[in-house]
mmCIF file of C-alpha atoms and ligand atoms in Angstrom:
data_model
loop_
_atom_site.group_PDB
_atom_site.id
_atom_site.type_symbol
_atom_site.label_atom_id
_atom_site.label_comp_id
_atom_site.label_asym_id
_atom_site.label_seq_id
_atom_site.Cartn_x
_atom_site.Cartn_y
_atom_site.Cartn_z
ATOM 1 C CA MET M 1 -193.117 179.919 -89.241
ATOM 2 C CA HIS M 2 -194.374 182.793 -87.083
ATOM 3 C CA ALA M 3 -195.980 181.465 -83.909
ATOM 4 C CA LEU M 4 -197.488 185.110 -83.592
ATOM 5 C CA SER M 5 -198.264 187.563 -86.420
ATOM 6 C CA ILE M 6 -199.529 190.890 -85.681
ATOM 7 C CA LYS M 7 -200.081 193.395 -88.830
ATOM 8 C CA ASP M 8 -201.366 196.775 -88.500
ATOM 9 C CA LEU M 9 -203.229 196.284 -85.574
ATOM 10 C CA TRP M 10 -205.784 198.966 -84.156
ATOM 11 C CA LYS M 11 -208.064 199.297 -81.066
ATOM 12 C CA THR M 12 -210.089 202.091 -80.277
ATOM 13 C CA TYR M 13 -212.140 201.671 -76.664
ATOM 14 C CA PRO M 14 -215.662 203.331 -77.152
ATOM 15 C CA ASN M 15 -214.512 205.891 -74.791
ATOM 16 C CA GLY M 16 -212.568 207.458 -77.745
ATOM 17 C CA ILE M 17 -208.983 206.142 -76.436
ATOM 18 C CA GLU M 18 -206.423 204.509 -78.925
ATOM 19 C CA ALA M 19 -205.104 202.000 -76.885
ATOM 20 C CA LEU M 20 -203.309 200.359 -80.043
ATOM 21 C CA LYS M 21 -202.121 202.488 -82.804
ATOM 22 C CA GLY M 22 -201.469 200.417 -85.838
ATOM 23 C CA ILE M 23 -198.882 197.770 -84.158
ATOM 24 C CA ASP M 24 -197.018 195.417 -85.960
ATOM 25 C CA LEU M 25 -195.193 192.246 -84.299
ATOM 26 C CA LYS M 26 -193.754 188.762 -85.365
ATOM 27 C CA VAL M 27 -192.978 186.296 -82.978
ATOM 28 C CA LYS M 28 -190.869 183.386 -84.109
ATOM 29 C CA ALA M 29 -191.788 179.998 -83.338
ATOM 30 C CA GLY M 30 -189.586 178.900 -80.576
ATOM 31 C CA ASP M 31 -188.959 182.077 -79.252
ATOM 32 C CA PHE M 32 -188.775 183.600 -75.755
ATOM 33 C CA PHE M 33 -190.310 187.242 -76.108
ATOM 34 C CA ALA M 34 -190.996 190.053 -73.932
ATOM 35 C CA LEU M 35 -193.647 192.766 -74.263
ATOM 36 C CA LEU M 36 -192.711 195.195 -72.060
ATOM 37 C CA GLY M 37 -194.024 199.294 -71.705
ATOM 38 C CA PRO M 38 -195.342 201.406 -68.731
ATOM 39 C CA ASN M 39 -198.713 201.309 -67.699
ATOM 40 C CA GLY M 40 -201.236 202.065 -70.044
ATOM 41 C CA ALA M 41 -199.232 201.165 -72.633
ATOM 42 C CA GLY M 42 -201.787 198.770 -74.655
ATOM 43 C CA LYS M 43 -199.902 195.570 -73.690
ATOM 44 C CA THR M 44 -203.136 193.716 -72.121
ATOM 45 C CA THR M 45 -205.323 195.334 -74.763
ATOM 46 C CA ALA M 46 -202.779 193.470 -77.336
ATOM 47 C CA ILE M 47 -202.795 190.310 -75.471
ATOM 48 C CA GLY M 48 -206.467 190.632 -74.983
ATOM 49 C CA ILE M 49 -206.920 190.615 -78.724
ATOM 50 C CA VAL M 50 -204.656 187.668 -79.583
ATOM 51 C CA THR M 51 -206.713 185.819 -76.875
ATOM 52 C CA SER M 52 -209.898 186.732 -78.260
ATOM 53 C CA LEU M 53 -210.935 188.466 -75.130
ATOM 54 C CA VAL M 54 -210.962 192.112 -76.700
ATOM 55 C CA ASN M 55 -212.090 192.702 -80.319
ATOM 56 C CA LYS M 56 -210.040 194.726 -82.039
ATOM 57 C CA THR M 57 -210.701 198.043 -84.465
ATOM 58 C CA SER M 58 -209.011 196.975 -87.096
ATOM 59 C CA GLY M 59 -205.742 194.551 -88.352
ATOM 60 C CA ASP M 60 -204.489 191.258 -88.689
ATOM 61 C CA VAL M 61 -203.564 188.668 -86.315
ATOM 62 C CA LYS M 62 -202.254 185.027 -86.558
ATOM 63 C CA VAL M 63 -201.332 182.286 -84.693
ATOM 64 C CA PHE M 64 -199.383 179.657 -85.960
ATOM 65 C CA GLY M 65 -200.457 180.960 -89.561
ATOM 66 C CA HIS M 66 -204.199 180.789 -88.306
ATOM 67 C CA SER M 67 -206.417 183.984 -88.865
ATOM 68 C CA ILE M 68 -208.200 185.020 -85.510
ATOM 69 C CA ASP M 69 -211.238 186.651 -87.855
ATOM 70 C CA SER M 70 -211.749 183.152 -90.096
ATOM 71 C CA GLU M 71 -209.924 180.324 -87.992
ATOM 72 C CA LEU M 72 -210.552 181.456 -84.618
ATOM 73 C CA GLU M 73 -211.009 178.011 -82.833
ATOM 74 C CA ALA M 74 -207.591 176.732 -84.625
ATOM 75 C CA ALA M 75 -205.797 179.823 -83.484
ATOM 76 C CA LYS M 76 -207.141 179.698 -79.823
ATOM 77 C CA ALA M 77 -206.081 175.837 -79.715
ATOM 78 C CA TYR M 78 -202.800 176.758 -79.844
ATOM 79 C CA ILE M 79 -202.609 179.406 -77.337
ATOM 80 C CA GLY M 80 -202.291 178.896 -73.425
ATOM 81 C CA VAL M 81 -202.770 182.003 -71.443
ATOM 82 C CA VAL M 82 -202.029 183.110 -67.919
ATOM 83 C CA PRO M 83 -203.731 186.185 -67.315
ATOM 84 C CA GLN M 84 -202.609 188.881 -64.855
ATOM 85 C CA GLU M 85 -205.316 188.441 -62.372
ATOM 86 C CA LEU M 86 -206.055 185.666 -60.301
ATOM 87 C CA ASN M 87 -209.098 184.435 -61.971
ATOM 88 C CA LEU M 88 -209.220 180.868 -60.412
ATOM 89 C CA ASN M 89 -212.933 179.565 -58.891
ATOM 90 C CA GLN M 90 -212.085 179.496 -55.390
ATOM 91 C CA TRP M 91 -213.560 176.687 -54.431
ATOM 92 C CA ASP M 92 -212.521 174.440 -57.169
ATOM 93 C CA LYS M 93 -210.081 171.261 -56.152
ATOM 94 C CA VAL M 94 -207.063 171.955 -57.790
ATOM 95 C CA PHE M 95 -207.326 168.595 -59.640
ATOM 96 C CA ASN M 96 -210.799 169.883 -61.312
ATOM 97 C CA CYS M 97 -209.536 173.329 -62.000
ATOM 98 C CA VAL M 98 -206.831 171.773 -64.589
ATOM 99 C CA VAL M 99 -209.179 168.544 -65.720
ATOM 100 C CA ASN M 100 -211.932 171.065 -66.840
ATOM 101 C CA GLN M 101 -209.830 173.179 -68.489
ATOM 102 C CA ALA M 102 -209.013 170.305 -70.613
ATOM 103 C CA GLY M 103 -212.727 169.514 -70.989
ATOM 104 C CA PHE M 104 -212.978 172.752 -72.888
ATOM 105 C CA TYR M 105 -210.627 172.193 -75.519
ATOM 106 C CA GLY M 106 -212.486 168.842 -76.263
ATOM 107 C CA ILE M 107 -209.802 166.760 -74.436
ATOM 108 C CA ARG M 108 -211.787 163.075 -73.499
ATOM 109 C CA ARG M 109 -211.253 162.421 -69.693
ATOM 110 C CA ARG M 110 -208.966 159.736 -69.412
ATOM 111 C CA GLU M 111 -206.377 161.991 -71.446
ATOM 112 C CA ALA M 112 -207.424 164.904 -69.251
ATOM 113 C CA ARG M 113 -206.640 162.802 -66.241
ATOM 114 C CA GLN M 114 -203.469 162.106 -67.829
ATOM 115 C CA ARG M 115 -202.587 165.399 -68.682
ATOM 116 C CA THR M 116 -203.355 166.913 -65.685
ATOM 117 C CA GLU M 117 -201.429 164.680 -63.432
ATOM 118 C CA THR M 118 -198.404 165.448 -65.490
ATOM 119 C CA VAL M 119 -198.605 169.191 -65.320
ATOM 120 C CA LEU M 120 -199.251 169.387 -61.792
ATOM 121 C CA ARG M 121 -196.649 166.880 -61.001
ATOM 122 C CA GLU M 122 -194.252 169.164 -63.181
ATOM 123 C CA LEU M 123 -195.367 172.430 -61.313
ATOM 124 C CA GLN M 124 -195.270 170.763 -58.069
ATOM 125 C CA LEU M 125 -199.050 170.679 -57.223
ATOM 126 C CA TRP M 126 -199.555 167.183 -57.522
ATOM 127 C CA ASP M 127 -199.457 166.711 -53.495
ATOM 128 C CA ARG M 128 -202.201 169.725 -53.229
ATOM 129 C CA ARG M 129 -204.376 168.279 -56.157
ATOM 130 C CA GLY M 130 -207.460 167.642 -53.375
ATOM 131 C CA GLU M 131 -207.363 171.044 -51.780
ATOM 132 C CA THR M 132 -209.438 174.034 -52.898
ATOM 133 C CA ALA M 133 -207.813 176.974 -54.573
ATOM 134 C CA ARG M 134 -208.633 178.969 -51.630
ATOM 135 C CA ASN M 135 -205.920 177.252 -49.613
ATOM 136 C CA LEU M 136 -203.182 177.629 -51.688
ATOM 137 C CA SER M 137 -200.849 180.328 -51.172
ATOM 138 C CA GLY M 138 -200.226 183.204 -53.972
ATOM 139 C CA GLY M 139 -197.114 181.457 -55.754
ATOM 140 C CA MET M 140 -199.297 178.250 -55.766
ATOM 141 C CA LYS M 141 -202.137 179.797 -57.250
ATOM 142 C CA ARG M 142 -199.741 181.381 -59.964
ATOM 143 C CA ARG M 143 -198.450 178.072 -60.559
ATOM 144 C CA LEU M 144 -201.641 176.528 -60.654
ATOM 145 C CA MET M 145 -202.964 179.083 -63.481
ATOM 146 C CA ILE M 146 -200.014 178.071 -65.591
ATOM 147 C CA ALA M 147 -200.946 174.529 -65.080
ATOM 148 C CA ARG M 148 -204.175 175.548 -66.386
ATOM 149 C CA ALA M 149 -202.786 177.201 -69.443
ATOM 150 C CA LEU M 150 -200.885 174.374 -70.444
ATOM 151 C CA VAL M 151 -202.993 171.366 -70.094
ATOM 152 C CA HIS M 152 -204.539 171.394 -73.460
ATOM 153 C CA GLY M 153 -200.950 171.559 -74.905
ATOM 154 C CA PRO M 154 -200.616 174.981 -76.271
ATOM 155 C CA LYS M 155 -197.393 175.977 -78.588
ATOM 156 C CA LEU M 156 -197.537 179.557 -77.651
ATOM 157 C CA LEU M 157 -197.828 180.340 -74.036
ATOM 158 C CA ILE M 158 -198.726 183.736 -73.066
ATOM 159 C CA LEU M 159 -198.284 185.190 -69.632
ATOM 160 C CA ASP M 160 -199.281 188.427 -68.701
ATOM 161 C CA GLU M 161 -196.926 189.572 -65.359
ATOM 162 C CA PRO M 162 -196.521 186.042 -64.085
ATOM 163 C CA THR M 163 -194.544 186.575 -60.907
ATOM 164 C CA ALA M 164 -196.253 189.739 -59.871
ATOM 165 C CA GLY M 165 -196.592 189.423 -56.317
ATOM 166 C CA VAL M 166 -194.410 186.272 -55.871
ATOM 167 C CA ASP M 167 -191.324 185.923 -53.574
ATOM 168 C CA ILE M 168 -188.076 185.702 -55.337
ATOM 169 C CA GLU M 169 -187.587 181.908 -54.869
ATOM 170 C CA ILE M 170 -190.813 181.169 -56.247
ATOM 171 C CA ARG M 171 -190.204 183.263 -58.867
ATOM 172 C CA ARG M 172 -186.687 181.894 -59.667
ATOM 173 C CA SER M 173 -188.284 178.326 -59.687
ATOM 174 C CA MET M 174 -191.183 179.547 -62.013
ATOM 175 C CA TRP M 175 -188.058 180.717 -64.521
ATOM 176 C CA ASP M 176 -186.376 177.783 -64.266
ATOM 177 C CA TYR M 177 -189.709 176.113 -65.555
ATOM 178 C CA LEU M 178 -190.439 178.736 -68.471
ATOM 179 C CA ARG M 179 -187.004 178.100 -69.699
ATOM 180 C CA THR M 180 -187.700 174.240 -69.699
ATOM 181 C CA ILE M 181 -190.731 174.644 -71.644
ATOM 182 C CA ASN M 182 -189.361 176.964 -74.150
ATOM 183 C CA ARG M 183 -186.348 174.265 -74.512
ATOM 184 C CA ASN M 184 -188.964 171.878 -75.171
ATOM 185 C CA GLY M 185 -190.466 173.615 -77.847
ATOM 186 C CA THR M 186 -193.342 176.045 -76.403
ATOM 187 C CA THR M 187 -193.106 179.778 -77.368
ATOM 188 C CA ILE M 188 -193.439 182.156 -74.934
ATOM 189 C CA ILE M 189 -194.541 185.510 -74.606
ATOM 190 C CA LEU M 190 -194.502 187.301 -71.350
ATOM 191 C CA THR M 191 -195.170 190.849 -70.362
ATOM 192 C CA THR M 192 -193.510 192.090 -67.134
ATOM 193 C CA HIS M 193 -192.618 194.988 -64.696
ATOM 194 C CA TYR M 194 -189.775 193.178 -63.523
ATOM 195 C CA LEU M 195 -186.932 194.003 -66.589
ATOM 196 C CA GLU M 196 -184.726 191.732 -64.914
ATOM 197 C CA GLU M 197 -187.076 188.860 -65.392
ATOM 198 C CA ALA M 198 -187.495 189.823 -69.175
ATOM 199 C CA GLU M 199 -183.683 190.472 -69.327
ATOM 200 C CA ASN M 200 -183.042 187.024 -67.632
ATOM 201 C CA LEU M 201 -185.349 185.088 -70.014
ATOM 202 C CA CYS M 202 -186.114 186.449 -73.207
ATOM 203 C CA ARG M 203 -184.165 186.456 -76.509
ATOM 204 C CA HIS M 204 -186.462 189.142 -78.101
ATOM 205 C CA VAL M 205 -187.941 191.984 -76.461
ATOM 206 C CA ALA M 206 -190.466 194.809 -77.945
ATOM 207 C CA ILE M 207 -191.198 197.838 -76.250
ATOM 208 C CA ILE M 208 -194.672 199.368 -76.377
ATOM 209 C CA ASP M 209 -195.356 202.593 -75.375
ATOM 210 C CA ASP M 210 -198.598 204.720 -75.695
ATOM 211 C CA GLY M 211 -199.887 202.315 -78.070
ATOM 212 C CA VAL M 212 -197.038 202.150 -80.919
ATOM 213 C CA ILE M 213 -194.292 200.063 -80.673
ATOM 214 C CA VAL M 214 -191.085 201.827 -80.090
ATOM 215 C CA GLU M 215 -188.287 199.132 -80.028
ATOM 216 C CA ASP M 216 -188.496 195.555 -81.078
ATOM 217 C CA ASP M 217 -185.315 193.455 -81.471
ATOM 218 C CA ARG M 218 -182.895 190.817 -80.136
ATOM 219 C CA MET M 219 -182.535 191.202 -76.442
ATOM 220 C CA SER M 220 -178.695 191.375 -77.046
ATOM 221 C CA ALA M 221 -178.886 194.143 -79.491
ATOM 222 C CA VAL M 222 -180.860 196.059 -77.463
ATOM 223 C CA LEU M 223 -178.251 195.915 -74.485
ATOM 224 C CA ARG M 224 -175.752 196.688 -76.692
ATOM 225 C CA LYS M 225 -177.338 200.300 -77.509
ATOM 226 C CA LEU M 226 -176.504 201.371 -73.653
ATOM 227 C CA HIS M 227 -174.094 203.742 -73.378
ATOM 228 C CA GLN M 228 -173.015 203.659 -69.898
ATOM 229 C CA GLU M 229 -173.294 201.119 -67.191
ATOM 230 C CA VAL M 230 -172.424 201.800 -63.328
ATOM 231 C CA PHE M 231 -170.213 199.282 -61.592
ATOM 232 C CA VAL M 232 -169.597 198.887 -57.696
ATOM 233 C CA LEU M 233 -165.961 198.157 -56.827
ATOM 234 C CA ASN M 234 -165.162 196.128 -53.607
ATOM 235 C CA LEU M 235 -162.042 197.258 -52.149
ATOM 236 C CA ARG M 236 -159.499 195.217 -50.297
ATOM 237 C CA GLN M 237 -158.287 198.329 -48.099
ATOM 238 C CA ALA M 238 -161.147 201.319 -46.846
ATOM 239 C CA VAL M 239 -160.955 204.219 -48.324
ATOM 240 C CA ASP M 240 -161.680 207.670 -46.622
ATOM 241 C CA ILE M 241 -162.373 209.541 -50.100
ATOM 242 C CA ALA M 242 -162.738 208.602 -53.717
ATOM 243 C CA PRO M 243 -159.772 208.566 -55.344
ATOM 244 C CA LYS M 244 -159.655 210.844 -58.416
ATOM 245 C CA VAL M 245 -159.024 208.933 -61.698
ATOM 246 C CA ASN M 246 -158.759 210.584 -64.968
ATOM 247 C CA GLY M 247 -161.509 209.887 -67.198
ATOM 248 C CA PHE M 248 -163.930 208.358 -64.646
ATOM 249 C CA ASP M 249 -166.545 209.169 -62.453
ATOM 250 C CA VAL M 250 -165.626 207.673 -59.046
ATOM 251 C CA ALA M 251 -167.852 208.088 -56.061
ATOM 252 C CA ARG M 252 -167.162 206.445 -52.457
ATOM 253 C CA ILE M 253 -170.363 204.290 -51.290
ATOM 254 C CA ASN M 254 -168.711 203.528 -47.981
ATOM 255 C CA ASP M 255 -165.043 202.265 -46.373
ATOM 256 C CA HIS M 256 -164.934 199.564 -48.894
ATOM 257 C CA GLU M 257 -167.122 200.157 -51.772
ATOM 258 C CA LEU M 258 -166.594 202.481 -55.191
ATOM 259 C CA GLU M 259 -169.264 203.262 -57.674
ATOM 260 C CA VAL M 260 -168.000 204.180 -61.090
ATOM 261 C CA GLU M 261 -169.866 204.863 -63.997
ATOM 262 C CA ILE M 262 -167.943 203.542 -67.439
ATOM 263 C CA HIS M 263 -169.029 204.564 -70.711
ATOM 264 C CA LYS M 264 -169.069 202.218 -73.536
ATOM 265 C CA ASP M 265 -165.985 203.332 -75.448
ATOM 266 C CA GLN M 266 -164.321 203.144 -72.247
ATOM 267 C CA ASP M 267 -161.457 200.723 -71.325
ATOM 268 C CA LEU M 268 -161.951 198.829 -67.836
ATOM 269 C CA ASN M 269 -158.226 197.942 -67.985
ATOM 270 C CA SER M 270 -157.202 202.039 -67.795
ATOM 271 C CA LEU M 271 -159.654 202.203 -64.952
ATOM 272 C CA PHE M 272 -158.060 199.222 -62.838
ATOM 273 C CA SER M 273 -154.433 200.373 -63.509
ATOM 274 C CA ALA M 274 -155.458 203.822 -62.612
ATOM 275 C CA LEU M 275 -157.117 202.860 -59.500
ATOM 276 C CA SER M 276 -153.624 200.490 -58.934
ATOM 277 C CA THR M 277 -151.808 203.558 -59.306
ATOM 278 C CA ALA M 278 -153.652 205.427 -56.888
ATOM 279 C CA GLY M 279 -152.658 202.519 -54.499
ATOM 280 C CA VAL M 280 -156.467 200.952 -54.372
ATOM 281 C CA GLU M 281 -156.744 196.999 -54.935
ATOM 282 C CA VAL M 282 -160.222 196.165 -56.312
ATOM 283 C CA ILE M 283 -161.217 192.781 -55.262
ATOM 284 C CA SER M 284 -164.468 192.259 -56.951
ATOM 285 C CA MET M 285 -166.868 194.110 -58.970
ATOM 286 C CA ARG M 286 -170.787 193.781 -59.787
ATOM 287 C CA ASN M 287 -172.649 195.483 -62.188
ATOM 288 C CA LYS M 288 -175.274 197.747 -60.656
ATOM 289 C CA THR M 289 -177.521 198.776 -63.230
ATOM 290 C CA ASN M 290 -180.601 196.927 -64.366
ATOM 291 C CA ARG M 291 -179.768 197.686 -67.937
ATOM 292 C CA LEU M 292 -182.992 197.284 -69.402
ATOM 293 C CA GLU M 293 -184.385 199.591 -66.852
ATOM 294 C CA GLU M 294 -182.282 202.296 -67.795
ATOM 295 C CA LEU M 295 -182.973 201.516 -71.326
ATOM 296 C CA PHE M 296 -186.898 201.301 -70.966
ATOM 297 C CA VAL M 297 -186.533 205.181 -68.833
ATOM 298 C CA ARG M 298 -184.557 206.589 -71.610
ATOM 299 C CA LEU M 299 -186.992 205.406 -74.686
ATOM 300 C CA ILE M 300 -189.968 207.048 -72.518
ATOM 301 C CA GLN M 301 -187.954 210.170 -71.601
ATOM 302 C CA ARG M 302 -187.365 210.609 -75.761
ATOM 303 C CA ARG M 303 -190.750 210.076 -76.339
ATOM 304 C CA GLU M 304 -191.772 212.661 -73.595
ATOM 305 C CA ASN M 305 -188.961 214.610 -75.353
ATOM 306 C CA GLU M 306 -190.475 214.284 -78.917
ATOM 307 C CA ARG M 307 -194.133 215.311 -77.468
ATOM 308 C CA ASP M 308 -192.846 218.591 -75.592
ATOM 309 C CA GLN M 309 -190.797 219.374 -79.065
ATOM 310 C CA GLU M 310 -194.262 218.423 -81.273
ATOM 311 C CA GLN M 311 -196.171 220.702 -78.558
ATOM 312 C CA VAL M 312 -193.891 223.722 -78.960
ATOM 313 C CA VAL M 313 -193.919 223.686 -82.936
ATOM 314 C CA GLU M 314 -197.816 223.401 -82.514
ATOM 315 C CA GLU M 315 -197.940 226.529 -80.254
ATOM 316 C CA PHE M 316 -195.540 228.556 -82.278
ATOM 317 C CA ASN M 317 -196.818 227.214 -85.271
ATOM 318 C CA LEU M 318 -193.375 226.580 -86.674
HETATM 319 P P1 ADP F 1 -201.072 198.043 -70.161
HETATM 320 O O1 ADP F 1 -201.745 196.599 -70.129
HETATM 321 O O2 ADP F 1 -200.054 198.139 -70.985
HETATM 322 O O3 ADP F 1 -201.180 198.969 -68.926
HETATM 323 P P2 ADP F 1 -203.533 198.555 -71.497
HETATM 324 O O4 ADP F 1 -204.022 198.002 -72.783
HETATM 325 O O5 ADP F 1 -204.733 197.905 -70.152
HETATM 326 O O6 ADP F 1 -202.220 198.914 -71.229
HETATM 327 O O7 ADP F 1 -204.361 200.151 -71.847
HETATM 328 C C1 ADP F 1 -204.125 200.688 -72.863
HETATM 329 C C2 ADP F 1 -205.178 202.379 -72.694
HETATM 330 O O8 ADP F 1 -206.598 201.424 -73.029
HETATM 331 C C3 ADP F 1 -204.934 202.822 -71.299
HETATM 332 O O9 ADP F 1 -204.984 204.220 -71.607
HETATM 333 C C4 ADP F 1 -206.437 202.229 -70.887
HETATM 334 O O10 ADP F 1 -206.933 203.148 -69.971
HETATM 335 C C5 ADP F 1 -207.435 202.001 -71.603
HETATM 336 N N1 ADP F 1 -208.215 201.295 -71.520
HETATM 337 C C6 ADP F 1 -207.930 199.662 -71.428
HETATM 338 N N2 ADP F 1 -208.961 198.970 -71.084
HETATM 339 C C7 ADP F 1 -210.204 199.748 -71.210
HETATM 340 C C8 ADP F 1 -211.583 199.779 -71.754
HETATM 341 N N3 ADP F 1 -212.121 198.233 -71.604
HETATM 342 N N4 ADP F 1 -212.235 200.770 -71.691
HETATM 343 C C9 ADP F 1 -211.591 202.115 -72.044
HETATM 344 N N5 ADP F 1 -210.175 202.247 -71.951
HETATM 345 C C10 ADP F 1 -209.659 200.946 -71.833
#
């Protein structure tokens, strides 16, 4: 069963911009899915269509088998959305904000109150239930938006940039929470600018660029496609210059740190033995590359090159 199935989805805005050019996407029930892409790629448009905020030009969208054309209410009941902008009524009390949302889904008051308590407790907002939204910190407001999106018990949670502007500690506790609800059966789709976030959380990744899906695979498979990684080596003794090691590109960062680029087909053991022959002892190492970031940049560059080539072909009528 697919939580979300998108077929040949097109969107042309009235100003003529083709935001989506026939995208296909399938998200399995239970998956933790990242939709990535640079600004203007079409992510918000795609999410807007799925959540019926944006009208599509053509194509099919089904949520747990329910078409957004013929069974919109059923499809909507499966979805909880956390939009990118804070869209809380600043004067609403925290409790009311959540309980009223449950009302929109036809949940009776008594049950709505119970569910509200549960989600507010889970998101560590129960103590704040009597305060107005405007008195909450940025991280709390985001958590309140998540609580509001979850109160009707959606099976698919869609988050658009959930941790934008949230400090590291809160981001990590939000990650833990999202992992927990995913483990308990909620399918999650998120867009994020923090590629580290996608790499940490998501099992599947689709990358969209200029209205086209350019990558759609398991996260592990996508990361395996990378050819090189940069490692930082911590040294026991200080070095004045970078040691020369055959076949490896080694640079000195400071007295006790070296940076080395390792290609996919290179063997780390040979690096360590060459270093030890040169009298350099490594005490620890860390991966410097944000691997997804690298992939992302490469994909976008590839598309830019393709576009340039197309232009050359056009200009010279080849
Ligand atoms: P992303 O979320 O990946 O940044 P968007 O879906 O917001 O991308 O935008 C995709 C393209 O559609 C962009 O070129 C953007 O300028 C355009 N666009 C988005 N919303 C509208 C709109 N309401 N009217 C006209 N063009 C829009």
